[in-house]
Coordinates of C-alpha atoms in Angstrom, one line a residue:
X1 CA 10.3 23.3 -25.7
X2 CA 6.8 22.8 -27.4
X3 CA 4.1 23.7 -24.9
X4 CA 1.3 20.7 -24.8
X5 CA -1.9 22.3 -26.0
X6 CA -5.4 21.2 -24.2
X7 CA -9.0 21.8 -26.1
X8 CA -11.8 23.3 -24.4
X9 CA -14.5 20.5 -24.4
X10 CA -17.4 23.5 -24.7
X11 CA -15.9 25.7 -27.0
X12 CA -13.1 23.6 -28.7
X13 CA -10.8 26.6 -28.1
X14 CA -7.3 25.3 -27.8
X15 CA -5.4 26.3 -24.7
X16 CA -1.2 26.0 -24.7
X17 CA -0.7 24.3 -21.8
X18 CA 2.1 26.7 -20.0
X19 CA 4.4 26.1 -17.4
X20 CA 2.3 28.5 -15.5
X21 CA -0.6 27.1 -16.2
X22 CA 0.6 23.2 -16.0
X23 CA 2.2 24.2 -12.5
X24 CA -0.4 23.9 -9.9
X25 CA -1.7 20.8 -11.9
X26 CA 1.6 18.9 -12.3
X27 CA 2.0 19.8 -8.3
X28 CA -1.4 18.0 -7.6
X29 CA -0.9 15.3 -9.4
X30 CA 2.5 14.8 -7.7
X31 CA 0.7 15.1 -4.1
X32 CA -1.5 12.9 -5.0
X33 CA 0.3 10.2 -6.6
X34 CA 3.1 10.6 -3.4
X35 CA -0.6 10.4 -0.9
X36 CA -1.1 6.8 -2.5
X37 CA 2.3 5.4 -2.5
X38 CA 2.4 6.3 1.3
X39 CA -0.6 4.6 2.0
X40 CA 0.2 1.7 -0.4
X41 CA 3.7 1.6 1.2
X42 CA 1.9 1.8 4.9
X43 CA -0.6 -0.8 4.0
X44 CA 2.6 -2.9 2.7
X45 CA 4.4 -3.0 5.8
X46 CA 1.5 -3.7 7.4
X47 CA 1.0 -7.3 5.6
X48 CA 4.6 -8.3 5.9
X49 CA 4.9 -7.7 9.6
X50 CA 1.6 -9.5 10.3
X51 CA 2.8 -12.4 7.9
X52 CA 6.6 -12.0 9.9
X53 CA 4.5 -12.2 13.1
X54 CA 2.8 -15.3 12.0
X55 CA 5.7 -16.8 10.9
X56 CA 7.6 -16.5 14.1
X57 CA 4.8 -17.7 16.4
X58 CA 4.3 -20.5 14.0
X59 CA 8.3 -21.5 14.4
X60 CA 8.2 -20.8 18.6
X61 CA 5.0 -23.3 18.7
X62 CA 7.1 -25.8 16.6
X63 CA 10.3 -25.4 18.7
X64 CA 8.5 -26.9 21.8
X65 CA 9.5 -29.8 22.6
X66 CA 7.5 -33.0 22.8
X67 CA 3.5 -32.8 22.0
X68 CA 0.8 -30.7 23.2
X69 CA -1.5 -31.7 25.2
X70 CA -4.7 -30.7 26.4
X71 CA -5.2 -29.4 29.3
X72 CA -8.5 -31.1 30.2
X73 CA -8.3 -34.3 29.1
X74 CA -4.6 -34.9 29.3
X75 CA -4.9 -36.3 25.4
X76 CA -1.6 -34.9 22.9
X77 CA -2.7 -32.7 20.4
X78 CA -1.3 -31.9 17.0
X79 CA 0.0 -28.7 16.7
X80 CA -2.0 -26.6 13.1

């Protein structure tokens, strides 16, 4: 396996990026790309059961029979 090789952006030296050295790096990135598909996932699920929730109260207001009416004035009402 050919071991990637960084460059020093003061010195230009170049650096073989080891398995040692790539290690803690690789693991960081992986904990932080894993952080934001959580949260992603989290904020997700969030969305679809708010729309779910909608959805449902929007059927059981349509399930009532006959139309609304207000309760002051007595007038019907169409149901948004």
């Amino acid at each position: 396996m050919t071991d990637a090789i960084i460059t020093c952006p003061k010195c230009a030296t170049e650096i073989p990026l080891t398995e040692s050295l790539a290690g803690p790096l690789l693991a960081e990135t992986k904990r932080v790309a894993a952080d934001r598909l959580r949260d992603a996932l989290a904020e997700q699920k969030a969305q679809i059961e708010a729309s779910a929730a909608d959805a449902a109260a929007t059927r059981f207001v349509s399930a009532r029979s006959g139309p609304a009416k207000d309760s002051v004035s007595g007038i019907s009402v169409a149901h948004f």
